[in-house]
Coordinates of C-alpha atoms in Angstrom, one line a residue:
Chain A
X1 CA 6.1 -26.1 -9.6
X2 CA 4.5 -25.3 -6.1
X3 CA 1.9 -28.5 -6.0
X4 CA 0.1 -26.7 -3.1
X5 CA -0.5 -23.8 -4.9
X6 CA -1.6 -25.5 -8.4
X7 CA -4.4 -26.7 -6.3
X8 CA -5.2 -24.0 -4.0
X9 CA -5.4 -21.8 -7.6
X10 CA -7.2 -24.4 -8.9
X11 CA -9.4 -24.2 -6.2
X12 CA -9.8 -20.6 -5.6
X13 CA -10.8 -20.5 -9.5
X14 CA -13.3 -23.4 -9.5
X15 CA -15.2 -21.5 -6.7
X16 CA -14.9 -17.8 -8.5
X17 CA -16.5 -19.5 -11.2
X18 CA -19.3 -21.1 -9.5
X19 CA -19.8 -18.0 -6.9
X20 CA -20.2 -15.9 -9.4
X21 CA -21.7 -18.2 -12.2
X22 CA -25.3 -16.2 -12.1
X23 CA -23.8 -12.8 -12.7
X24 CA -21.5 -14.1 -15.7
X25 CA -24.9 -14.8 -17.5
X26 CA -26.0 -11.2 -17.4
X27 CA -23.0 -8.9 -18.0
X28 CA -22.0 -8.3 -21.9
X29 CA -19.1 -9.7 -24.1
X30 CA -16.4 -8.3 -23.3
X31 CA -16.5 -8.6 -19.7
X32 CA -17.1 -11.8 -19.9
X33 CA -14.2 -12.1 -21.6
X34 CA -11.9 -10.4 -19.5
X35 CA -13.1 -12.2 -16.6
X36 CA -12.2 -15.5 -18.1
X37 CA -9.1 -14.4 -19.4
X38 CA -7.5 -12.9 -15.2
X39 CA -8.9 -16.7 -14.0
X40 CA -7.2 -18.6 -16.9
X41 CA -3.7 -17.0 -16.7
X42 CA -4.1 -17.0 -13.2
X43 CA -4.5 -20.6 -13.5
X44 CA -1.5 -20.9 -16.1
X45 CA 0.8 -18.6 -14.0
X46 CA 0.8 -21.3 -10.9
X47 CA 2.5 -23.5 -13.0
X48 CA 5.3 -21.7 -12.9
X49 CA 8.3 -22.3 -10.1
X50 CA 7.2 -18.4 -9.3
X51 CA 10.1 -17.7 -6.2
X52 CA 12.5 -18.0 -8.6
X53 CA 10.9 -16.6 -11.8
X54 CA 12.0 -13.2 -12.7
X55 CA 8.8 -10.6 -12.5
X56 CA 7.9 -7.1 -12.2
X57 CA 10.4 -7.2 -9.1
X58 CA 13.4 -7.5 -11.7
X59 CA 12.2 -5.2 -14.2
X60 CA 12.2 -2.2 -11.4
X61 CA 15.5 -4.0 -10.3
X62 CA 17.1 -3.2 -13.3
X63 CA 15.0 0.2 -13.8
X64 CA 16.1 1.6 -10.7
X65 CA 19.2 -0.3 -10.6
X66 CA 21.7 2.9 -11.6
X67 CA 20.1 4.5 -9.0
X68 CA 21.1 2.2 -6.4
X69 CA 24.5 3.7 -5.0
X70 CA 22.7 6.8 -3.9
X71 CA 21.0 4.6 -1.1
X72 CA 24.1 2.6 -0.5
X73 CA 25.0 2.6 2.9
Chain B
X1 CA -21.8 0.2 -10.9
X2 CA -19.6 3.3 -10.1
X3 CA -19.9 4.3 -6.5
X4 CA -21.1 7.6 -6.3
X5 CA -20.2 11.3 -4.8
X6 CA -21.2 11.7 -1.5
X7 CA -20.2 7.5 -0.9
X8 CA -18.0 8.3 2.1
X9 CA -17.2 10.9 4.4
X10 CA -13.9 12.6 5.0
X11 CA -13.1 11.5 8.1
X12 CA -13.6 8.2 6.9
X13 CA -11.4 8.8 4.0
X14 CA -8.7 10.0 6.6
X15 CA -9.7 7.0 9.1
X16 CA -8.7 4.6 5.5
X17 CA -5.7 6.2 4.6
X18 CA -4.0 6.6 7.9
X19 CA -3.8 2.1 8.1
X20 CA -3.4 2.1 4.6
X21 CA 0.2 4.1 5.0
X22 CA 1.4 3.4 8.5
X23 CA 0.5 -0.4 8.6
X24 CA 3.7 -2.2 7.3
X25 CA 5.5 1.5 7.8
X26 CA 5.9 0.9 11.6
X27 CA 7.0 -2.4 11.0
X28 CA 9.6 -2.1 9.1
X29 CA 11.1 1.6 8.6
X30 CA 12.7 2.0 11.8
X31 CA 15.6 -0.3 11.0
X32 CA 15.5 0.8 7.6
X33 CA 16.2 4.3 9.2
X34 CA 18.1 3.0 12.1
X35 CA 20.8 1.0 9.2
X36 CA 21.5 4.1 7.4
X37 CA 21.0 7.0 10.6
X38 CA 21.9 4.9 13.7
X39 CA 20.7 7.2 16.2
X40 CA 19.4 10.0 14.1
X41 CA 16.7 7.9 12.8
X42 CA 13.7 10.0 14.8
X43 CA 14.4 13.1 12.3
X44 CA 13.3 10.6 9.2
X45 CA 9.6 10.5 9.9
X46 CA 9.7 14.4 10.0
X47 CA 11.2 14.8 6.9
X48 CA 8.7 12.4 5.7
X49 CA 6.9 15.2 5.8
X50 CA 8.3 16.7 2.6
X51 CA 6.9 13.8 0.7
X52 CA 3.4 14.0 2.6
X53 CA 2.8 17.9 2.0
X54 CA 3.7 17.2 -2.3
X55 CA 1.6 14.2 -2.4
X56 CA -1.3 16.3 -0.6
X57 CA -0.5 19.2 -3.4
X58 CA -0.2 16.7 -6.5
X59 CA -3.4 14.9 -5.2
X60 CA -5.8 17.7 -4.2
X61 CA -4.4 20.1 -7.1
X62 CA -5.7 17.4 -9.7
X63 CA -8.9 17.0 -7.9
X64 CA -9.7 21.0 -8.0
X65 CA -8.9 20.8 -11.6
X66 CA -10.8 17.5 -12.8
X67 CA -13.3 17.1 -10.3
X68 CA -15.3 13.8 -9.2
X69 CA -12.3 11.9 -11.5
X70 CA -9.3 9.9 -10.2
X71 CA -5.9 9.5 -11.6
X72 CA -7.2 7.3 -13.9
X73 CA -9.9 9.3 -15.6
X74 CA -7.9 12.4 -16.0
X75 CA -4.4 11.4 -17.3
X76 CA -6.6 10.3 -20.7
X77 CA -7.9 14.0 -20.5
X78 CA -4.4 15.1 -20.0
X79 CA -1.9 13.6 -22.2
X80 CA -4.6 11.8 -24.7
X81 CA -6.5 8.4 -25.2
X82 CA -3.6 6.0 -25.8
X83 CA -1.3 7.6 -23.5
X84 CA -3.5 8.3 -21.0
X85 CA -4.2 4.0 -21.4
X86 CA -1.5 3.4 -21.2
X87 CA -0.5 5.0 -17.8
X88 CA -3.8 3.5 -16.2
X89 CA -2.7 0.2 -17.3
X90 CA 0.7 1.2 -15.7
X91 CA -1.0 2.2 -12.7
X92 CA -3.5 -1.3 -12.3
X93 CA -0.5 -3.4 -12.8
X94 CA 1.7 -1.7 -10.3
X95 CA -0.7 -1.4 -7.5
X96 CA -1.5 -5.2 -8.1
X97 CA 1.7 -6.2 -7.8
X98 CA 2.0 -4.1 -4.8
X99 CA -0.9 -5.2 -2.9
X100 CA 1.3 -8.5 -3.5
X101 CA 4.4 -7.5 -2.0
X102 CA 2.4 -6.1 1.1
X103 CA 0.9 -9.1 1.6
X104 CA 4.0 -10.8 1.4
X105 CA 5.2 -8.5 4.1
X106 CA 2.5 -9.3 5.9
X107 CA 2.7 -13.0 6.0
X108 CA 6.3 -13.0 6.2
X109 CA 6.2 -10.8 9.7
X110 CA 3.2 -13.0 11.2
X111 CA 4.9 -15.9 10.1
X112 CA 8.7 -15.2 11.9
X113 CA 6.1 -13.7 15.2
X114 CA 3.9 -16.1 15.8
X115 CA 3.1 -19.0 13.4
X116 CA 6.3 -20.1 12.7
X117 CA 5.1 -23.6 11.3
X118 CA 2.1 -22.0 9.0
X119 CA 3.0 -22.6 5.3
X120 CA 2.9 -18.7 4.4
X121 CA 0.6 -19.3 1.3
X122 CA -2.0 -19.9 4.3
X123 CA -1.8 -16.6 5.9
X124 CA -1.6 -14.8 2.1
X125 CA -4.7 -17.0 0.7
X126 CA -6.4 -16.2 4.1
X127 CA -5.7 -12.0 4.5
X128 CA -5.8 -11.8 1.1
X129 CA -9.4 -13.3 0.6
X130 CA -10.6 -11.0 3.7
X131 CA -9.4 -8.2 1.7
X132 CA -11.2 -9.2 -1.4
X133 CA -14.7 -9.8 0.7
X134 CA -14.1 -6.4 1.6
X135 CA -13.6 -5.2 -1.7
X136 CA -16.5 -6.9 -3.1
X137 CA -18.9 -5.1 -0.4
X138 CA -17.4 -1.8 -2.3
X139 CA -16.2 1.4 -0.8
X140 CA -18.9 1.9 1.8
X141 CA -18.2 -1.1 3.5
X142 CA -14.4 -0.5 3.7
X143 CA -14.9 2.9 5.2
X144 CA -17.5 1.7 7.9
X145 CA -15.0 -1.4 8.8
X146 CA -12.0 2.0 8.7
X147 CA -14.1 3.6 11.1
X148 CA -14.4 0.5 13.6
X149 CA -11.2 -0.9 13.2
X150 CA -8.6 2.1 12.6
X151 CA -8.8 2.8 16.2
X152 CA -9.0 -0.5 17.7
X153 CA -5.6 -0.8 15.5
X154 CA -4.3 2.6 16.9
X155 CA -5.0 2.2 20.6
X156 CA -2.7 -1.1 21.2
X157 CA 0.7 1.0 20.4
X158 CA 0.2 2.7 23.1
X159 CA 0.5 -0.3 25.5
X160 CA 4.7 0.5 24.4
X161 CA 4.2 3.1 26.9
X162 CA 4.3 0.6 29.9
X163 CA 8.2 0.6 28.5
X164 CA 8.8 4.2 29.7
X165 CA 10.4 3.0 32.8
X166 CA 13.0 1.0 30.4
X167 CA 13.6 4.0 28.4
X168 CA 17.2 5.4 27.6
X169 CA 16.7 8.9 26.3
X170 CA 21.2 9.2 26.4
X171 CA 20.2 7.0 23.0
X172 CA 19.3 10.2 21.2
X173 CA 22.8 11.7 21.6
X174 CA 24.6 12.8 19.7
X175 CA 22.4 14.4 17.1
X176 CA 24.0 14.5 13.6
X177 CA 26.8 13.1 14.4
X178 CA 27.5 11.8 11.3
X179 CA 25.7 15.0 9.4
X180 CA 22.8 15.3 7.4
X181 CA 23.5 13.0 4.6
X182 CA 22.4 9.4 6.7
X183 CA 19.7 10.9 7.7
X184 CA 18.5 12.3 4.2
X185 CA 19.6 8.7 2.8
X186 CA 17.4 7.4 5.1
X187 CA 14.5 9.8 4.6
X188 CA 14.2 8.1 1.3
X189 CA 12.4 5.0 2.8
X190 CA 9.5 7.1 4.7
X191 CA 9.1 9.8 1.9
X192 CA 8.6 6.6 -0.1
X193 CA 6.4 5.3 2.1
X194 CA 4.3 8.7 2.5
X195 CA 3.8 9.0 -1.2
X196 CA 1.6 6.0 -0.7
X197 CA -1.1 8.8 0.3
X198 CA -1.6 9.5 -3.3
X199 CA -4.1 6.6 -2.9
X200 CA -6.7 9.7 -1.8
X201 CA -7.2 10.1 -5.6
X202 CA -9.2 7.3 -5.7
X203 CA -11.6 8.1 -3.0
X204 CA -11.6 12.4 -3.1
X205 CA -14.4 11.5 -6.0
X206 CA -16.6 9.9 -4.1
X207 CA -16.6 12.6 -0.7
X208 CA -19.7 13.9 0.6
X209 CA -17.4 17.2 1.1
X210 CA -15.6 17.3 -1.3
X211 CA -13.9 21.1 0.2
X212 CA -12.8 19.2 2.9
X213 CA -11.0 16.5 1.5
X214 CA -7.7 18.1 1.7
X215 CA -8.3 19.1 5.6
X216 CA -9.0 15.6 6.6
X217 CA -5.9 13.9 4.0
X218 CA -4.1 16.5 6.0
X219 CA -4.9 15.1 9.1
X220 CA -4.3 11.9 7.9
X221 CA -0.7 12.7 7.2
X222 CA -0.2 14.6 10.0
X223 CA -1.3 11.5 12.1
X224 CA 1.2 9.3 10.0
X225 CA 4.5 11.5 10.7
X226 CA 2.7 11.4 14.6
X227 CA 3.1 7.5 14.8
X228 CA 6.7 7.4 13.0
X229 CA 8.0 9.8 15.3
X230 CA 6.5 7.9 18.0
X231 CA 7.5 4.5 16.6
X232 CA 11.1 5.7 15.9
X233 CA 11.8 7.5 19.5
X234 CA 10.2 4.6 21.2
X235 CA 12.5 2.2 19.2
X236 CA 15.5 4.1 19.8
X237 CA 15.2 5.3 23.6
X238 CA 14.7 1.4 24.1
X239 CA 17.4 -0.7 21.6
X240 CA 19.6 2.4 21.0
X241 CA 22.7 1.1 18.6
X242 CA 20.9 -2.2 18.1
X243 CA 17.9 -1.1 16.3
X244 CA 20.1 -1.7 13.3
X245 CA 20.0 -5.2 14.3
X246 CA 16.6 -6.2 14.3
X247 CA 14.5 -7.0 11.8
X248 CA 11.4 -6.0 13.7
X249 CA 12.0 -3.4 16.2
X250 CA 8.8 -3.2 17.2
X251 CA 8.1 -6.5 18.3
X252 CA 11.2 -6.7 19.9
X253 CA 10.1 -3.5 22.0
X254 CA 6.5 -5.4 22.3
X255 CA 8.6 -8.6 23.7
X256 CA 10.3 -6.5 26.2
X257 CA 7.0 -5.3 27.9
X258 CA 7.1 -7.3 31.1
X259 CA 4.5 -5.7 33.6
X260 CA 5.0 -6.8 37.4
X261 CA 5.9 -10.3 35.6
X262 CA 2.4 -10.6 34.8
X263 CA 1.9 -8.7 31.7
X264 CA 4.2 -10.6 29.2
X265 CA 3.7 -11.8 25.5
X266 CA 2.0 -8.5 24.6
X267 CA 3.7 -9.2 21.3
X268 CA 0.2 -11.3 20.3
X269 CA -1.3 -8.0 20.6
X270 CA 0.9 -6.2 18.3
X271 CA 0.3 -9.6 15.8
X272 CA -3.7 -8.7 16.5
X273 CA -3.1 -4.8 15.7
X274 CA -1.1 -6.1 12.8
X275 CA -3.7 -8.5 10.9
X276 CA -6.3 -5.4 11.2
X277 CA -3.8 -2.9 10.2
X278 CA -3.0 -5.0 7.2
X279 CA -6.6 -5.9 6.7
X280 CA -7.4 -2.6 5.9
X281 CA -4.3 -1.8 4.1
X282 CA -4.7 -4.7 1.2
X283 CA -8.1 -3.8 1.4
X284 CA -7.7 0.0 0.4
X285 CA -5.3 -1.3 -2.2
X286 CA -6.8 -3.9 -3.7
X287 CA -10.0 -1.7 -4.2
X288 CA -7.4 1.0 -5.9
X289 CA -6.2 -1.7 -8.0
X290 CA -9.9 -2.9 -9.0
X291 CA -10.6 0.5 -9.9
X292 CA -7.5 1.5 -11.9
X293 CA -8.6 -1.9 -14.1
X294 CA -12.4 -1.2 -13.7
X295 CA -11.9 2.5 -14.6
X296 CA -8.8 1.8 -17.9
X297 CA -11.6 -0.3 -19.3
X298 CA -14.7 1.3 -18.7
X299 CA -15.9 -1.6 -17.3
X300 CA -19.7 -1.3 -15.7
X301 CA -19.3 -3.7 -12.7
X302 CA -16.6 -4.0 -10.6
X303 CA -17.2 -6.9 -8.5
X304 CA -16.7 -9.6 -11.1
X305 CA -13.1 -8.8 -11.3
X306 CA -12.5 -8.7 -7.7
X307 CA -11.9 -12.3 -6.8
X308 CA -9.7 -13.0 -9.8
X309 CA -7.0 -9.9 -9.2
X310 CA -7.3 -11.0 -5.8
X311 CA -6.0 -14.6 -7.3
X312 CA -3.5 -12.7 -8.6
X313 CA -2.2 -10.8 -5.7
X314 CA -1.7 -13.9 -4.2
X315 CA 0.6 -14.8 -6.9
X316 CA 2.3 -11.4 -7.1
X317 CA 3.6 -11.8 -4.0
X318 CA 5.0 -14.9 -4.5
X319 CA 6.2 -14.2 -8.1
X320 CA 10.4 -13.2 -8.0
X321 CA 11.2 -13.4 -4.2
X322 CA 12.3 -16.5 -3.0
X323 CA 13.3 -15.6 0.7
X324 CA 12.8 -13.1 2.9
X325 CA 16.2 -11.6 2.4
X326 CA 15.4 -11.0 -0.7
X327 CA 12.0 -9.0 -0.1
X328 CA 13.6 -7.0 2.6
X329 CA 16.3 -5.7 -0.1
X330 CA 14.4 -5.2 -3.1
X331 CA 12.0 -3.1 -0.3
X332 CA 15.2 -1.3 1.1
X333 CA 16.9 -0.2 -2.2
X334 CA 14.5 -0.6 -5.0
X335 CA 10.9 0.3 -4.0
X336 CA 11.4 3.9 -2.6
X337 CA 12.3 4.8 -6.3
X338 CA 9.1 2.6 -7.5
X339 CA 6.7 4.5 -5.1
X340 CA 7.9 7.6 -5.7
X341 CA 8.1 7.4 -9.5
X342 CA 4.2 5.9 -9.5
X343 CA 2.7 8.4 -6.8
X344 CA 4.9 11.8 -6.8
X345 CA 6.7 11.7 -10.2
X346 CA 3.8 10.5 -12.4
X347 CA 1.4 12.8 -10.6
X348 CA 4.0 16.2 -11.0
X349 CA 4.2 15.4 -14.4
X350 CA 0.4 15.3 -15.1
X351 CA -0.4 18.2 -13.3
X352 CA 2.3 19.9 -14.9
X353 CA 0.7 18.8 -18.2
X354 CA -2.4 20.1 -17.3
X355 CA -1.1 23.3 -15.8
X356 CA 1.0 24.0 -19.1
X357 CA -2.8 22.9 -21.2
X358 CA -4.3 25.6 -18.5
X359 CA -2.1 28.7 -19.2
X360 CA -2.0 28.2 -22.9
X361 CA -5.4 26.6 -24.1
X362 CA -8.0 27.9 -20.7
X363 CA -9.0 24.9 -20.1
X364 CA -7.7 21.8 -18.8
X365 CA -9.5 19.3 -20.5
X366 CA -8.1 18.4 -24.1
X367 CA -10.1 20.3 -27.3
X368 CA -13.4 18.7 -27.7
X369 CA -13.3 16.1 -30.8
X370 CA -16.6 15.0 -31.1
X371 CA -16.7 11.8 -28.9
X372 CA -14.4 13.0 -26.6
X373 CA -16.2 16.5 -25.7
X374 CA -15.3 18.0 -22.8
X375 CA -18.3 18.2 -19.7

């Protein structure tokens, strides 16, 4: 866990939320909603050791992974 | 609030694309090339080309046939609700992670030039925020700051021309030594990288003239294959056999530049050209991100979304590489195959789709079922 970016997340998300606190009031439901839900996994997704956590980067790794001798030197 | 036809203008839209391509491209292709075609790397950004002139075709081609839409929009009229979902849910999450990686690119370069003590999530949380101001402003705002700063980001790489006295051309021979096969390996990484220009799906909606969208996406390309080929010779007729070695032949050839021993250090400038070039770039695709989310789920605003993807980005490019080896690997042997799956092979297949709906139904929207009537 990256304690610099916890709070620089933490951060970034307490300002989205109070930037943009006006304009949360007026749109509908389901907006709303999504816009809570990007912050908060945002939010949850900085806990994680990221570097070394296996993402989208692995899944095309192992997608495209056959493919790999052709570009071999 | 959907920004409307007539937003932008097509030289703008060609003044966007062109930094939105070439921006990490003439960072770090040339020893990309230069690893797999030693000194046959200058014939790579030509066949680029082949890339650049079916991206134009997919791109343009699925404009004519679902006007004022963008990819988004028109693969639900193509292959269907779900599917079509499902694609432009493929499509958000792949260009966010993207606009990730670049940035990672990004801060990974100006941190190894010039701020070699900067934690890196400094210069990601900084670019990265610039971008999403920009984003925010909407599409008028990036095209006007296109305008302006495309060509003060063009003119500095042509201060490499004070090398020409340093210049080897006996580094271009022999040609094809080793045949055609390096050098069509190492096409793979600029066709790649050229596909990117599918991006003009998002903004051939929103053209004042629409008719000449495909002229000035054209140009755009044209100009791109123009500053590889540059790049590339430039590289070459100065490192020869050790553009291999480099990480950044470019700044390397920007170190060189030592003008009557007064003129030194010009690689700041190429840091400066750099930050804009990449300003613009994670601006462009952020915005095509946004809109790929804004546009899957019919969302009315757009700017309340901004910020928090842009929160995201910043994670993307964090998220599975730990060092810059391992960037520069997964960008060598993995992401050609990525970009060309997401902006030539996706693209061929739809249009195919629509072409086959075309010749055997008339039209190229799906049969009208009430809600989802065709215009």
């Amino acid at each position: 866990m990256n304690k610099a970016l916890v709070a620089e997340v933490t951060i970034a998300v307490a300002f989205i939320v109070w930037f943009e606190r006006k304009r949360v009031k007026k749109i509908p439901g389901k907006e709303r909603t999504l816009f809570v839900l990007l912050l908060l996994s945002a939010w949850i997704m900085a806990f994680f050791d990221l570097p070394n956590t296996p993402g989208l980067a692995s899944v095309f790794d192992s997608l495209f992974g056959p493919l790999r001798p052709l570009v071999e030197e | 609030m959907k920004p409307e036809k007539g937003t932008i203008s097509g030289l703008q839209m060609a003044l966007m694309l062109y930094p939105a391509v070439i921006a990490t491209a003439f960072l770090t292709l040339p020893t990309i090339t230069a690893q797999y075609a030693g000194n046959d790397l200058w014939l790579t950004p030509i066949l680029s080309g082949i890339s650049g002139a079916l991206t134009l075709f997919l791109a343009v081609r699925l404009h004519r046939l679902y006007p004022g839409q963008t990819v988004i929009e028109y693969s639900v009229k193509i292959i269907g609700t779900v599917p079509g979902k499902i694609v432009g849910f493929a499509y958000f999450i792949f260009l966010l992670y993207l606009t990730g990686v670049i940035a990672r690119q990004y801060a990974e370069f100006v941190k190894s030039a010039i701020m070699f003590k900067t934690p890196l999530l400094v210069i990601l949380s900084s670019i990265l925020l610039l971008a999403a101001i920009a984003v925010r402003g909407g599409v008028e705002l990036i095209a006007r700051a296109a305008t302006i700063l495309t060509p003060v980001f063009v003119i500095p790489s042509f201060v490499l021309l004070l090398l020409l006295p340093d210049l080897n051309v006996q580094h271009l021979f022999p040609v094809l030594e080793k045949g055609w096969i390096p050098v069509l390996k190492g096409s793979l990484a600029p066709n790649a990288y050229t596909s990117e220009f599918f991006l003009m799906t998002f903004f051939l909606p929103l053209l004042s003239n629409p008719e000449k969208g495909a002229k000035w996406a054209a140009v755009s390309i044209a100009a791109d294959l123009f500053s590889g080929l540059y790049a590339s010779l430039l590289v070459l007729f100065l490192l020869g056999p050790d553009t291999a070695d480099k990480v950044y032949p470019v700044l390397t050839a920007f170190r060189y530049i030592s003008l009557a021993n007064f003129f030194e250090n010009l690689e700041a400038l190429l840091v400066a050209m750099w930050v804009i070039g990449n300003f613009l770039k994670l601006s462009i695709f952020l915005y095509a991100a946004t809109t790929s989310l804004v546009q899957t789920l019919e969302l009315k605003d757009y700017r309340m979304v901004v910020y928090p993807l842009a929160v995201w980005c910043v994670l993307f490019s964090l998220w599975d590489y730990p060092n810059l080896p391992s960037l520069d690997n997964h960008i060598k042997y993995v992401s050609p195959f990525e970009l060309l799956a997401f902006f030539n092979a996706i693209p061929l297949l739809l249009l195919l789709a629509a072409s086959a709906r075309q010749v055997f139904k008339g039209s190229p929207n799906l049969p009208a079922k009430g809600k989802n009537a065709v215009e």
